[in-house]
Coordinates of C-alpha atoms in Angstrom, one line a residue:
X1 CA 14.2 -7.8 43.6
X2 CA 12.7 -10.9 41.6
X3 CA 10.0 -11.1 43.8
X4 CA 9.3 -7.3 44.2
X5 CA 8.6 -7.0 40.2
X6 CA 6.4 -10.4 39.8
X7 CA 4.5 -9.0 43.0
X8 CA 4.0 -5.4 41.2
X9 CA 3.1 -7.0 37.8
X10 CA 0.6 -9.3 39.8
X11 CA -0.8 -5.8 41.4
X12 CA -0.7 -4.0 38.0
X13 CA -3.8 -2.7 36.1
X14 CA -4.5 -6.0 34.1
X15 CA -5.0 -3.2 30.7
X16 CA -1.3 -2.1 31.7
X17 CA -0.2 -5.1 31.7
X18 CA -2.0 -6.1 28.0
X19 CA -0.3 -2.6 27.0
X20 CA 3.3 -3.2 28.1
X21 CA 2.9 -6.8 26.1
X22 CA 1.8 -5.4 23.6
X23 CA 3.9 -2.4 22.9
X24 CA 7.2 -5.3 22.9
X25 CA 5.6 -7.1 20.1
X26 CA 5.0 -3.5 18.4
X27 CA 8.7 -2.9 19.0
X28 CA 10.0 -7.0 18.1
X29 CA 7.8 -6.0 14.7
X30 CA 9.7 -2.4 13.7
X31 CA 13.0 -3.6 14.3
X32 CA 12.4 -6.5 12.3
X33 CA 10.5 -3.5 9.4
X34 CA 13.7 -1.8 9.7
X35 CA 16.0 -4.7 8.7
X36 CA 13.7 -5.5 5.9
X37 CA 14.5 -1.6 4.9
X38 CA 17.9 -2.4 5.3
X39 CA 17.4 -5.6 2.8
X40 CA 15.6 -3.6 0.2
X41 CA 18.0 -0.6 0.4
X42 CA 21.5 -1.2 1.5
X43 CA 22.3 -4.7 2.6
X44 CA 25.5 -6.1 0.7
X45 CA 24.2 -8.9 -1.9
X46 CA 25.4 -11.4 -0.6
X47 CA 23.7 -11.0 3.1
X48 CA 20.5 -12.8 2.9
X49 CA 21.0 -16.0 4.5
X50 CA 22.1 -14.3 7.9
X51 CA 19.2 -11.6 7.1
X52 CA 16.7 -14.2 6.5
X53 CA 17.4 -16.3 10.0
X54 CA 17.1 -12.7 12.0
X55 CA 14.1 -11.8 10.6
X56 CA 12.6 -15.6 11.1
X57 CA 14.2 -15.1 14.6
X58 CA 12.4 -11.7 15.5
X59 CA 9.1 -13.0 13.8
X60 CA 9.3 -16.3 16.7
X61 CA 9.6 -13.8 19.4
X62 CA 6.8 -11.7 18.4
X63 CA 5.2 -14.8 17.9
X64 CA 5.8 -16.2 21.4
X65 CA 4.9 -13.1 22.9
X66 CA 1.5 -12.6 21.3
X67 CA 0.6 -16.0 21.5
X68 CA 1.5 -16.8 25.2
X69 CA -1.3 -17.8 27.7
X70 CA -1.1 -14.9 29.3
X71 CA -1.6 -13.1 26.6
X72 CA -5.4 -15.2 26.4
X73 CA -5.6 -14.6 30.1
X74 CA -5.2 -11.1 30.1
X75 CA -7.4 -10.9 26.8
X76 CA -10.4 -12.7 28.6
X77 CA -10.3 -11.3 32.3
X78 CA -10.6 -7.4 30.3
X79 CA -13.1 -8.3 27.8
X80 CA -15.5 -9.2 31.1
X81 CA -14.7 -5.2 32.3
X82 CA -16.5 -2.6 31.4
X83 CA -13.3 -0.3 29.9
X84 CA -13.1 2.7 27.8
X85 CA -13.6 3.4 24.1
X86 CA -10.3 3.4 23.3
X87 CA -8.7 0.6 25.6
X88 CA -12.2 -1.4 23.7
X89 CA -10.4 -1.1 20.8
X90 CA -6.9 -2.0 22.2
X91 CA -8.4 -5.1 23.3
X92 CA -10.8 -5.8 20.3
X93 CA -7.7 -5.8 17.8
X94 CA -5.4 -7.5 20.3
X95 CA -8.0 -10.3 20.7
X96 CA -8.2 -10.7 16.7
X97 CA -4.6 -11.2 16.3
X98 CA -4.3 -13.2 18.7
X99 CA -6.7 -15.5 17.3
X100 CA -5.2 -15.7 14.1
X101 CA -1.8 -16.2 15.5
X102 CA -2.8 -18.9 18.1
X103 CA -4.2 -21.1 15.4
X104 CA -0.7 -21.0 13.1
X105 CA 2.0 -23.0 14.3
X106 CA 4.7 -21.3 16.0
X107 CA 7.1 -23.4 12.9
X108 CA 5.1 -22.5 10.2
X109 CA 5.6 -18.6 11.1
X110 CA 9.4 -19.2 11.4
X111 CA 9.1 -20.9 7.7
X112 CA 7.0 -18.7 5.9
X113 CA 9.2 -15.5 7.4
X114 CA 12.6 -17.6 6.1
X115 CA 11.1 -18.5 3.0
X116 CA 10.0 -14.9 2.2
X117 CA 13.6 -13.7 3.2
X118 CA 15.2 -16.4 0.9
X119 CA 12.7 -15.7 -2.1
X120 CA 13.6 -11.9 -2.2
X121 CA 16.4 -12.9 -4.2
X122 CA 15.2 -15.4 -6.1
X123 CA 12.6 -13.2 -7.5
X124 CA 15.3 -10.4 -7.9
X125 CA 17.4 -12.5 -10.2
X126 CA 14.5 -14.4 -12.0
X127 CA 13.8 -10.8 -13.0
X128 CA 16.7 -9.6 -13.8
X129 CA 17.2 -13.1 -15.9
X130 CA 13.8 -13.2 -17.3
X131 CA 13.4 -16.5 -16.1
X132 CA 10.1 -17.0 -14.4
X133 CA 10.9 -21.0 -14.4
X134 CA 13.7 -19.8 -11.4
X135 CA 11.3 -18.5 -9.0
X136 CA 8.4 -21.1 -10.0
X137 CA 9.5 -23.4 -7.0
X138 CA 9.7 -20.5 -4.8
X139 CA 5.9 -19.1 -6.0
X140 CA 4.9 -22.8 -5.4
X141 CA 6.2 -23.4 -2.1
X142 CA 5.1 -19.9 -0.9
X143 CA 1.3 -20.9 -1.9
X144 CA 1.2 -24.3 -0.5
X145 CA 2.8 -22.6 2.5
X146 CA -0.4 -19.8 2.8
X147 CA -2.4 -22.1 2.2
X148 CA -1.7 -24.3 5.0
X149 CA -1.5 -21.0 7.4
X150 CA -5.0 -20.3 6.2
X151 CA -6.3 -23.3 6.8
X152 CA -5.3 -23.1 10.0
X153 CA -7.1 -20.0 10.9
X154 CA -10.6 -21.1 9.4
X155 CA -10.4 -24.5 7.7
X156 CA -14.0 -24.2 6.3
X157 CA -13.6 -20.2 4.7
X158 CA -12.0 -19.9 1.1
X159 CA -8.3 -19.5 1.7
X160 CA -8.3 -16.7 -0.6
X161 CA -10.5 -14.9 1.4
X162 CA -8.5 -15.5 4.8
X163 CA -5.2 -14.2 3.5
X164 CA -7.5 -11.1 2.1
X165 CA -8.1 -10.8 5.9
X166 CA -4.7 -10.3 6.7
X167 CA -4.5 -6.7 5.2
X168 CA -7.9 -5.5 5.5
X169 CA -10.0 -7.5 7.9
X170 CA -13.0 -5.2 8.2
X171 CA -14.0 -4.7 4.7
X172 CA -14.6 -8.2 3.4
X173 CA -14.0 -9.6 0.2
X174 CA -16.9 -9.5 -1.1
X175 CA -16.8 -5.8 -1.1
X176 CA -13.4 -5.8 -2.6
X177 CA -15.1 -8.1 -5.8
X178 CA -18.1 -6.0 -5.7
X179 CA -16.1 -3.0 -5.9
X180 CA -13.3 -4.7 -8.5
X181 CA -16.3 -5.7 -10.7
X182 CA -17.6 -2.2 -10.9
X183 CA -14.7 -0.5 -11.9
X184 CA -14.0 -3.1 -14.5
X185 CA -17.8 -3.0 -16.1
X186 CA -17.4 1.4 -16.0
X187 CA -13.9 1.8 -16.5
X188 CA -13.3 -0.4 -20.0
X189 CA -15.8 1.8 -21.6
X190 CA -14.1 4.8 -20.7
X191 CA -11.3 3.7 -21.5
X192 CA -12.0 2.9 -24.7
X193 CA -13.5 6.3 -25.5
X194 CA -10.5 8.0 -24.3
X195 CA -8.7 5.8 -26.8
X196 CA -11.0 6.2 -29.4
X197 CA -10.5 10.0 -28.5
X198 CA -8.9 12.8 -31.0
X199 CA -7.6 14.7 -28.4
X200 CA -3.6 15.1 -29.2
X201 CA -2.0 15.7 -25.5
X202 CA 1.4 17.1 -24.6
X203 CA 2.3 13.4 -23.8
X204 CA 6.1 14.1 -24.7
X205 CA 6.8 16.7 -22.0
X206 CA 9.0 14.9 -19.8
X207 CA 10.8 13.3 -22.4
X208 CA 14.2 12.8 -22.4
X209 CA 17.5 11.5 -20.4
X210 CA 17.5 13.0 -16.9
X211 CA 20.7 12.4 -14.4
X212 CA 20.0 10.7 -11.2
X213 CA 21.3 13.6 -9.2
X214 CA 18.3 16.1 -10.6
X215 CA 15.7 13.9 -10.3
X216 CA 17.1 13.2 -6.4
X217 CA 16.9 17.1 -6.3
X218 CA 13.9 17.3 -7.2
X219 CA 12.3 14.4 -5.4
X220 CA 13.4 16.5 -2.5
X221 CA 12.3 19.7 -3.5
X222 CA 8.5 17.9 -3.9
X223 CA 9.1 16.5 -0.4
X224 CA 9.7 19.6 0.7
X225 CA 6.9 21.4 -0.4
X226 CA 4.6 18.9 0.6
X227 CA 5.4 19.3 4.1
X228 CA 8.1 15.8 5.0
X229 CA 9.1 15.7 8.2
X230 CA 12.9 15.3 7.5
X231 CA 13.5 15.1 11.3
X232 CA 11.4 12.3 11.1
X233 CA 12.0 10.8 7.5
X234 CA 15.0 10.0 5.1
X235 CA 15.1 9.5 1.2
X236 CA 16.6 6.5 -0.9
X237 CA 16.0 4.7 -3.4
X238 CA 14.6 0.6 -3.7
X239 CA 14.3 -1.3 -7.4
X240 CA 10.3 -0.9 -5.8
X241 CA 9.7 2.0 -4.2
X242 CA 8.2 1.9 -0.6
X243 CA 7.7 3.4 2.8
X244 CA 8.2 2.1 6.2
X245 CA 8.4 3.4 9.8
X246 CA 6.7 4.8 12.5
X247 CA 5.5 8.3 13.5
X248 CA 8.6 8.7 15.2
X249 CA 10.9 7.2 11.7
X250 CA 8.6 7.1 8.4
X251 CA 11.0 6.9 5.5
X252 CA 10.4 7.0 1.7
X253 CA 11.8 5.0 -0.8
X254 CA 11.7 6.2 -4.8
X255 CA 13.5 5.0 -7.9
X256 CA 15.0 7.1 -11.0
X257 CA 15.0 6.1 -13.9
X258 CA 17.1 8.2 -16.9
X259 CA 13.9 8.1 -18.9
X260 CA 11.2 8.6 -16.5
X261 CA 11.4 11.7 -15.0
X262 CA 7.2 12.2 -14.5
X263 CA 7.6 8.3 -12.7
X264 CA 10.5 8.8 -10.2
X265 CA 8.3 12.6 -9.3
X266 CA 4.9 10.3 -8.8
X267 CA 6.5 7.6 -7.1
X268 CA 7.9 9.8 -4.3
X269 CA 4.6 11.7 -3.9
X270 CA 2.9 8.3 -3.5
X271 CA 5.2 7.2 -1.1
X272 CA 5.1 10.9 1.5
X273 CA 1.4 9.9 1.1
X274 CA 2.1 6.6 2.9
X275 CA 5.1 8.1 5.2
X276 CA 2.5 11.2 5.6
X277 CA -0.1 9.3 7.3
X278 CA 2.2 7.2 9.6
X279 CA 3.6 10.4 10.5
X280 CA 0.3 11.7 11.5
X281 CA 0.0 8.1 13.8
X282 CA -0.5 9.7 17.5
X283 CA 2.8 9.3 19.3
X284 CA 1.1 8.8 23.0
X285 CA -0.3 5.5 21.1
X286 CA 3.1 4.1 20.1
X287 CA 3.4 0.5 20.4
X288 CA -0.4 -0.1 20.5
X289 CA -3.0 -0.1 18.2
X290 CA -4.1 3.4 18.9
X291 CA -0.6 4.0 17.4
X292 CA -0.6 2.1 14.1
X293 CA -2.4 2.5 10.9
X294 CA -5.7 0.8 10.2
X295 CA -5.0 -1.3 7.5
X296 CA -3.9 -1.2 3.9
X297 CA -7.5 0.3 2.1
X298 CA -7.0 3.2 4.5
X299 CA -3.0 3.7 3.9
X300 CA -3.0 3.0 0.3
X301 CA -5.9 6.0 0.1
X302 CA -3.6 8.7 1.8
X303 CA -0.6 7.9 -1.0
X304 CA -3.5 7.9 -4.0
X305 CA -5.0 11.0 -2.8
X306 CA -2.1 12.9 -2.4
X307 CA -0.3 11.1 -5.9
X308 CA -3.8 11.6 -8.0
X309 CA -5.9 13.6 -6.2
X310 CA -2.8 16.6 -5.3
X311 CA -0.2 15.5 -7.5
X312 CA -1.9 15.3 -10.7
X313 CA -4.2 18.1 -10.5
X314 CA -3.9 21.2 -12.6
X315 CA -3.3 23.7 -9.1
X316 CA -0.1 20.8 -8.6
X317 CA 1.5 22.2 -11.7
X318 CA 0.9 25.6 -11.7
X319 CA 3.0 25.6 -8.5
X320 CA 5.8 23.4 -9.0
X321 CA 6.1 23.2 -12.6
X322 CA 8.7 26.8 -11.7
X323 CA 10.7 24.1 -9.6
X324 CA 11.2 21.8 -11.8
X325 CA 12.3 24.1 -14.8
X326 CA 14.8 25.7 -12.5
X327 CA 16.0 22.1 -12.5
X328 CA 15.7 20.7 -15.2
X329 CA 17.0 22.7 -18.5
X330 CA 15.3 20.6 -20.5
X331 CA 12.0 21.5 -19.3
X332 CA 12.0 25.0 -19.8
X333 CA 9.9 25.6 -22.4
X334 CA 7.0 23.7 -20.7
X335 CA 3.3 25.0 -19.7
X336 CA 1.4 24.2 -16.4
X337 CA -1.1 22.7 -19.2
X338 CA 1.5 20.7 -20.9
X339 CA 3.0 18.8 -17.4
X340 CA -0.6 18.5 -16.4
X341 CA -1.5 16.5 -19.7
X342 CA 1.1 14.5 -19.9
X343 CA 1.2 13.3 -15.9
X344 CA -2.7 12.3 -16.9
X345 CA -2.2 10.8 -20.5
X346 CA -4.1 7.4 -20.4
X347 CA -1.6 4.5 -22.4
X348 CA -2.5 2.3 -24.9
X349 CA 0.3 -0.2 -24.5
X350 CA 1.3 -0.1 -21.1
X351 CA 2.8 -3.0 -19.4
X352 CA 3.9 -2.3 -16.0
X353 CA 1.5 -1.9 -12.3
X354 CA 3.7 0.8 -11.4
X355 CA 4.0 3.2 -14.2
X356 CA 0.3 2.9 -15.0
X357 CA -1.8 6.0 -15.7
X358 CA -4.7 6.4 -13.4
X359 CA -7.5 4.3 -15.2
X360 CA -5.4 1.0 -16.4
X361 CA -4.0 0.7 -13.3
X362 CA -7.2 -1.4 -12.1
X363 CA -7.2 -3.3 -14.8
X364 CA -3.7 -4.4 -13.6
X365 CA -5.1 -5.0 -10.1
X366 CA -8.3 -7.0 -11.5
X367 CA -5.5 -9.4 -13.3
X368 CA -3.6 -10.1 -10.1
X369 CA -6.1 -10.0 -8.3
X370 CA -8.1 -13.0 -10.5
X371 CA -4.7 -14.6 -10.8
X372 CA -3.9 -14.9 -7.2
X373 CA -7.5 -15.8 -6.4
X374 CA -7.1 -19.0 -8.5
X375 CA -3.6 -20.2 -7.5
X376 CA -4.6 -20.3 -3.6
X377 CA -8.1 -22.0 -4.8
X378 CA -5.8 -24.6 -7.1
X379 CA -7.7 -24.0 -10.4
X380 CA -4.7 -22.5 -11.8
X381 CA -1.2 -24.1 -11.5
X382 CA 2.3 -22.0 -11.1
X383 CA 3.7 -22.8 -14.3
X384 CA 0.7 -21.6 -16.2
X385 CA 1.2 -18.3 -14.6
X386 CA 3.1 -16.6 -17.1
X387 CA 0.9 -17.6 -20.3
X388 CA -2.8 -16.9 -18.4
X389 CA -0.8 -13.5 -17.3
X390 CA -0.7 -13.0 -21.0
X391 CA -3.7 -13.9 -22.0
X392 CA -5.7 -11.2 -19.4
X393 CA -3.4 -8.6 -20.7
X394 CA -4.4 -9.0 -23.9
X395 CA -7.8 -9.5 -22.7
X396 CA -8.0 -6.6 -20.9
X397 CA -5.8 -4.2 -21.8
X398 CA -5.1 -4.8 -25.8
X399 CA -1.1 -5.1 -25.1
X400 CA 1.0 -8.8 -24.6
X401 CA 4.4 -9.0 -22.6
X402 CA 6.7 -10.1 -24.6
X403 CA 8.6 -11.4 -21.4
X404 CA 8.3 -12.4 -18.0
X405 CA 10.2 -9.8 -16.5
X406 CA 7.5 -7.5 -17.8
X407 CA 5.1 -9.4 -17.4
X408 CA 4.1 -11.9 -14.5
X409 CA 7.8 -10.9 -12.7
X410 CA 7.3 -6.8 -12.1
X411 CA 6.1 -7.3 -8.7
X412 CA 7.6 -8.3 -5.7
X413 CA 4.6 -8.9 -3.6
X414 CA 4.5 -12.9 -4.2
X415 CA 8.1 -13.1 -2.9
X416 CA 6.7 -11.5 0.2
X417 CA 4.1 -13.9 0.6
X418 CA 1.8 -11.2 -0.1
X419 CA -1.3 -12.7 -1.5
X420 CA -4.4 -11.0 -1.1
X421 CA -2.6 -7.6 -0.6
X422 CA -3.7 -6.3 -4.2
X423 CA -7.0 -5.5 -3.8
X424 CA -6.6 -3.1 -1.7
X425 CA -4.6 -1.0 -3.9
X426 CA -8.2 -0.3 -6.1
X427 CA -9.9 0.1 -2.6
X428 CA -7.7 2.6 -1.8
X429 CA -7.9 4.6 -4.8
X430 CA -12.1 4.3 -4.7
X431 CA -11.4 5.5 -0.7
X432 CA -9.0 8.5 -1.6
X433 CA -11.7 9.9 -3.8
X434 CA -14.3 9.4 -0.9
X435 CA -12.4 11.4 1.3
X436 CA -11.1 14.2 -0.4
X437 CA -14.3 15.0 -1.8
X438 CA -15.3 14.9 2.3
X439 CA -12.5 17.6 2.4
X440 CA -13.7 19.6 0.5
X441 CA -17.1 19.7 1.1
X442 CA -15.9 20.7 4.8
X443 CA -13.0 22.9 3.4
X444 CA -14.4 24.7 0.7
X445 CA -12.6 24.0 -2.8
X446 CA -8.7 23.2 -2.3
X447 CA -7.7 24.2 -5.9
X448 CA -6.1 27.6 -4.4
X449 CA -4.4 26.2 -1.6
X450 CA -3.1 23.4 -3.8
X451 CA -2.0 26.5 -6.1
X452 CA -0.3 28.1 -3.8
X453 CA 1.5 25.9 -2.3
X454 CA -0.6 25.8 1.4
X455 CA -1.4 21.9 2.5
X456 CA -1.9 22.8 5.8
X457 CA -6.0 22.6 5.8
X458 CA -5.8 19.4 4.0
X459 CA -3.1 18.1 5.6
X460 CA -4.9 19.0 9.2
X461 CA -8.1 17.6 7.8
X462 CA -6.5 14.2 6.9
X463 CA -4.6 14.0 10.3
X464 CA -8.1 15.2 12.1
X465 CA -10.1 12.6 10.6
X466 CA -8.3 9.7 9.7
X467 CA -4.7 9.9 11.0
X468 CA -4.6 10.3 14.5
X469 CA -7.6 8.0 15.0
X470 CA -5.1 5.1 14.2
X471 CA -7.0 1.8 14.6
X472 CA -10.1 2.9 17.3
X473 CA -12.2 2.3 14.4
X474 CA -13.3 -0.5 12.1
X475 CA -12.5 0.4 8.7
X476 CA -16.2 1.2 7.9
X477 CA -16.5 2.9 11.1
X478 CA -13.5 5.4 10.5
X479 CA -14.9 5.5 6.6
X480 CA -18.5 7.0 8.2
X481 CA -17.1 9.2 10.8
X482 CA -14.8 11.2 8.0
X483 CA -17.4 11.0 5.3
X484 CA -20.7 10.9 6.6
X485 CA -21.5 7.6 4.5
X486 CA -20.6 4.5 4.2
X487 CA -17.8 3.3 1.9
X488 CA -19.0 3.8 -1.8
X489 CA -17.2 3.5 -5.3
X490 CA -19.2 6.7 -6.6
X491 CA -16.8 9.3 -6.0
X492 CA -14.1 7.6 -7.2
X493 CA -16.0 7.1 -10.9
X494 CA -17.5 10.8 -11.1
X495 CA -13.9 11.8 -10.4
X496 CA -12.8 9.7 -13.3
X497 CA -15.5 10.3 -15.7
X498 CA -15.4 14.2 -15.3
X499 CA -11.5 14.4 -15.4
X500 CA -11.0 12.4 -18.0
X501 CA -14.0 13.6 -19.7
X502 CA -13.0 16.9 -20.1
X503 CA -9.1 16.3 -20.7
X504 CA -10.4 13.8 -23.6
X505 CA -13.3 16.0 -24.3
X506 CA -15.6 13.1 -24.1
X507 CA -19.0 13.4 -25.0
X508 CA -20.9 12.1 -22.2
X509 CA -18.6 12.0 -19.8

C-alpha cells in the first residue's frame, strides 16, 4: 500500500502535489487561528502556558511543511512550466513565503510564536495594572526577537521595512510613508478648522448607560441587516474586538461598553466588514492562495468602507435609526440627523486608536507607526516608550495620557509581535475610499440602496472585484483592475474634506 501511494505521488501532477502541501499548511494555520480565537474569547485564565506550547507546536509543523526540500523542489521544477494564470499566482506567493520562511530558523519561529502566546497576558495585566514597566521586558524581548527574524530574511534592508513586508508585501513602505505623510500635512489643517468650527453637533445622542444584553441585540440586528452569514459566522465579544475565519467559518468579535453604545454598533460593523470579505474568499480556492485574502491594506479597506463609508453615512441612519429606538428607550426621541452627527463628531481630547472619530484616527496610526519605526531601528529605547508616546500626543493631537493604560498600553498588537501591521490600517482607509467611489461610478449613487436597506449591488460589486479574486493579484494589480488607476490617497481626502466640510460648514472645504 506504502509503495502504491509514493508511486502515485511520484506520478502526480507536480502543481497537485504543490496544492495538496500547500492546502495542509493552510489547514495547520486555521486550526492554530482558531485556538488563538479561543485565547482571546473563552479560554479559562489560567490556560496559557498549555495554549502557548500548542500554538508554538502547530506554528513548527507549518513550518516544516513549507520549508521542506520538496517544497523548493516542487517550487523550482513548476516555475520552469509554462502554467496557467492562476496556478502562476499559486506558485508566485508560494515561492515568496517560502523564501522568507527558509531563511528564519525553524527555533526562532517556535520562540517568537511562544513568546507571543506568553506576552498576551502580560500585556493584559500590565493594562489592567497600569504598569507599562510589567510588559517592558516582554516589548524588549519581542523587538530583539523581530529583529533577528528580519535580519534573517534580508540582512542589508531596514528591518522596519521587512517586518512591514510581512502584512503587505506588494505595496512598499515607501508608499505607506508617502501616503502617512500626506494625510498628516492635509488632515492637521482640517482638523483644526473643524475645531476651530462653530458648528454645535448632536454629539450627546447616544449618551447614557446601555445593558449589555441591548447592545448584543442590536449588534445583531446590524448584522443582520447587513447581510452576515450566520450559517457561516458567530458573535462574541474580545477586550479588542476582531475577526477570524475562513469563508467556510468567519466570526466577529465586538465589545460593549455601558457607555458607549455608538462604539460597540461601529465596532461590529467594522468587523462584518473583515468577516464579509473572507466570506466572499472563493470556496473551490480553500487552502490555497486563490482562497485567502490578499493582505491587510486590502482587508482593512472592506471593514473601513463598510464602518465609514456605509455605516456612517446619512442613508445608514435613516434606515436603522427605527431599529435602534425600538431598542433602546432611551433613544427615542432621536433624528436620523442627530445619530448621523454624533457617529461623525470629530474629538478634541481623544485618547484611544479604537474609539477614534474618522480624521484623528491617523494621527494615531502616524504615532505608532513613528514609534515602532524607531524601536526596530534602535534610536528609541523600550522604556522611553511611554514618555515619547506622550510627547506625539500632545504633539499631534493637543491631549496627554495621563496613564499608560491609555496611553502606550491600549493596543495589543506589540504582544502579538505585530510590528509593522499599523500602517496598513491608514492604507486601508485611503483604499476603501478608492473603491467605493469605483462602486459607484459603475453603480450609479448607492445613497438609496443604502436607504433602503438593499446591499446587494454593493455587496456583489465588492465580491465581483475584490473578493473572489483572493490573492491572483498583486495588491496594485487587484487595486487597477477594480478601479481603473493606480492606488492613490485622493479619494480618500476629497471624501474627507467634502464630508467634514459640510457637517462643520467649513469654508473652503
Amino acid at each position: 500500500m506504502a509503495t502504491d501511494q509514493a508511486e502515485s505521488e511520484q506520478r502526480s501532477d507536480p502543481y497537485e502535489r504543490l496544492e495538496d502541501r500547500i492546502t495542509r499548511i493552510t489547514n495547520v494555520g486555521h486550526a492554530a487561528g482558531i485556538l488563538r480565537w479561543d485565547q482571546e474569547v473563552v479560554m479559562p485564565e489560567e490556560g496559557t502556558p498549555a495554549r502557548a506550547q500548542q500554538l508554538s507546536a502547530l506554528s513548527s509543523i507549518s513550518h516544516e511543511l513549507l520549508t521542506a526540500d520538496e517544497t523548493g523542489e516542487l517550487l523550482e521544477e513548476l516555475e520552469s512550466e509554462t502554467l496557467p494564470e492562476e496556478r502562476q499566482a499559486v506558485v508566485r506567493e508560494v515561492r515568496r513565503q517560502y523564501d522568507r520562511e527558509t531563511s528564519v530558523p525553524r527555533e526562532l519561529i517556535e520562540e517568537i510564536s511562544e513568546t507571543t502566546a506568553n506576552a498576551h497576558p502580560t500585556w493584559k495585566q500590565a493594562k489592567e495594572e497600569d504598569d507599562f514597566e510589567h510588559f517592558a521586558p516582554t516589548l524588549e524581548k519581542l523587538i530583539e526577537l523581530k529583529r533577528e527574524y528580519a535580519n534573517h530574511i534580508d540582512p542589508d534592508a531596514d528591518p522596519y521595512a521587512v517586518l512591514f513586508a510581512d502584512y503587505e508585501p506588494y505595496l512598499d513602505l515607501e508608499t505607506a510613508e508617502r501616503v502617512l505623510e500626506r494625510l498628516r500635512d492635509e488632515l492637521v489643517p482640517l482638523i483644526d478648522a473643524v475645531q476651530n468650527s462653530d458648528v454645535d453637533l448632536a454629539t450627546d445622542t447616544f449618551a447614557g448607560e446601555f445593558d449589555d444584553d441591548d447592545q448584543e441585540a442590536l449588534a445583531r440586528d446590524v448584522l443582520d441587516a447587513l447581510g452576515y452569514d450566520w450559517g457561516r459566522g458567530r458573535l462574541d465579544t474580545a477586550p479588542h474586538p476582531f475577526s477570524s475565519g475562513t469563508q467556510f467559518d468567519a466570526r466577529v468579535t465586538t465589545r460593549f461598553e455601558e457607555d458607549d453604545l455608538l462604539g460597540s454598533l461601529t465596532s461590529t460593523i467594522h468587523e462584518f466588514g473583515h468577516a464579509n470579505y473572507t466570506l466572499g474568499l472563493s470556496d473551490e480556492g480553500y487552502g490555497t492562495p486563490l482562497g485567502d485574502s490578499r493582505d491587510l491594506t486590502v482587508h482593512e479597506s472592506q471593514s473601513r468602507l463598510w464602518e465609514n463609508h456605509v455605516g456612517r453615512s446619512r442613508p445608514f441612519w435613516e434606515q436603522f435609526l427605527p431599529t435602534v429606538r425600538d431598542r433602546v428607550s432611551e433613544l427615542e426621541g432621536a433624528t436620523p440627523e442627530d445619530a448621523y452627527e454624533a457617529a461623525n463628531q470629530v474629538y478634541d481630547d481623544n485618547l484611544i486608536r479604537v474609539e477614534a472619530d474618522e480624521l484623528t484616527y491617523h494621527l494615531h496610526i502616524v504615532i505608532r507607526f513613528e514609534i515602532e519605526r524607531d524601536l526596530l531601528s534602535g534610536d528609541l529605547e523600550v522604556d522611553d516608550v511611554p514618555e515619547v508616546w506622550n510627547d506625539k500626543y500632545e504633539e499631534y493631537l493637543g491631549v496627554r495620557p495621563e496613564t499608560d493604560a491609555e496611553g502606550c498600553l491600549q493596543d495589543i498588537h506589540w504582544s502579538h509581535g505585530s510590528f509593522g501591521y499599523f500602517p496598513t490600517y491608514s492604507l486601508g482607509s485611503v483604499l476603501a475610499a478608492q473603491l467605493y467611489a469605483a462602486a459607484e461610478d459603475d453603480l450609479g449613487n448607492l445613497d438609496d440602496d443604502i436607504r433602503a436597506g438593499d446591499f446587494d449591488d454593493l455587496n456583489g460589486w465588492l465580491r465581483e472585484n475584490v473578493h473572489r479574486h483572493g490573492k491572483r493579484y498583486t495588491t496594485p494589480e487587484l487595486i487597477e483592475r477594480a478601479t481603473g488607476e493606480e492606488f492613490t490617497a485622493d479619494y480618500f481626502l476629497d471624501y474627507v474634506s467634502e464630508k467634514y466640510g459640510d457637517l462643520y460648514e467649513l469654508e473652503g472645504y
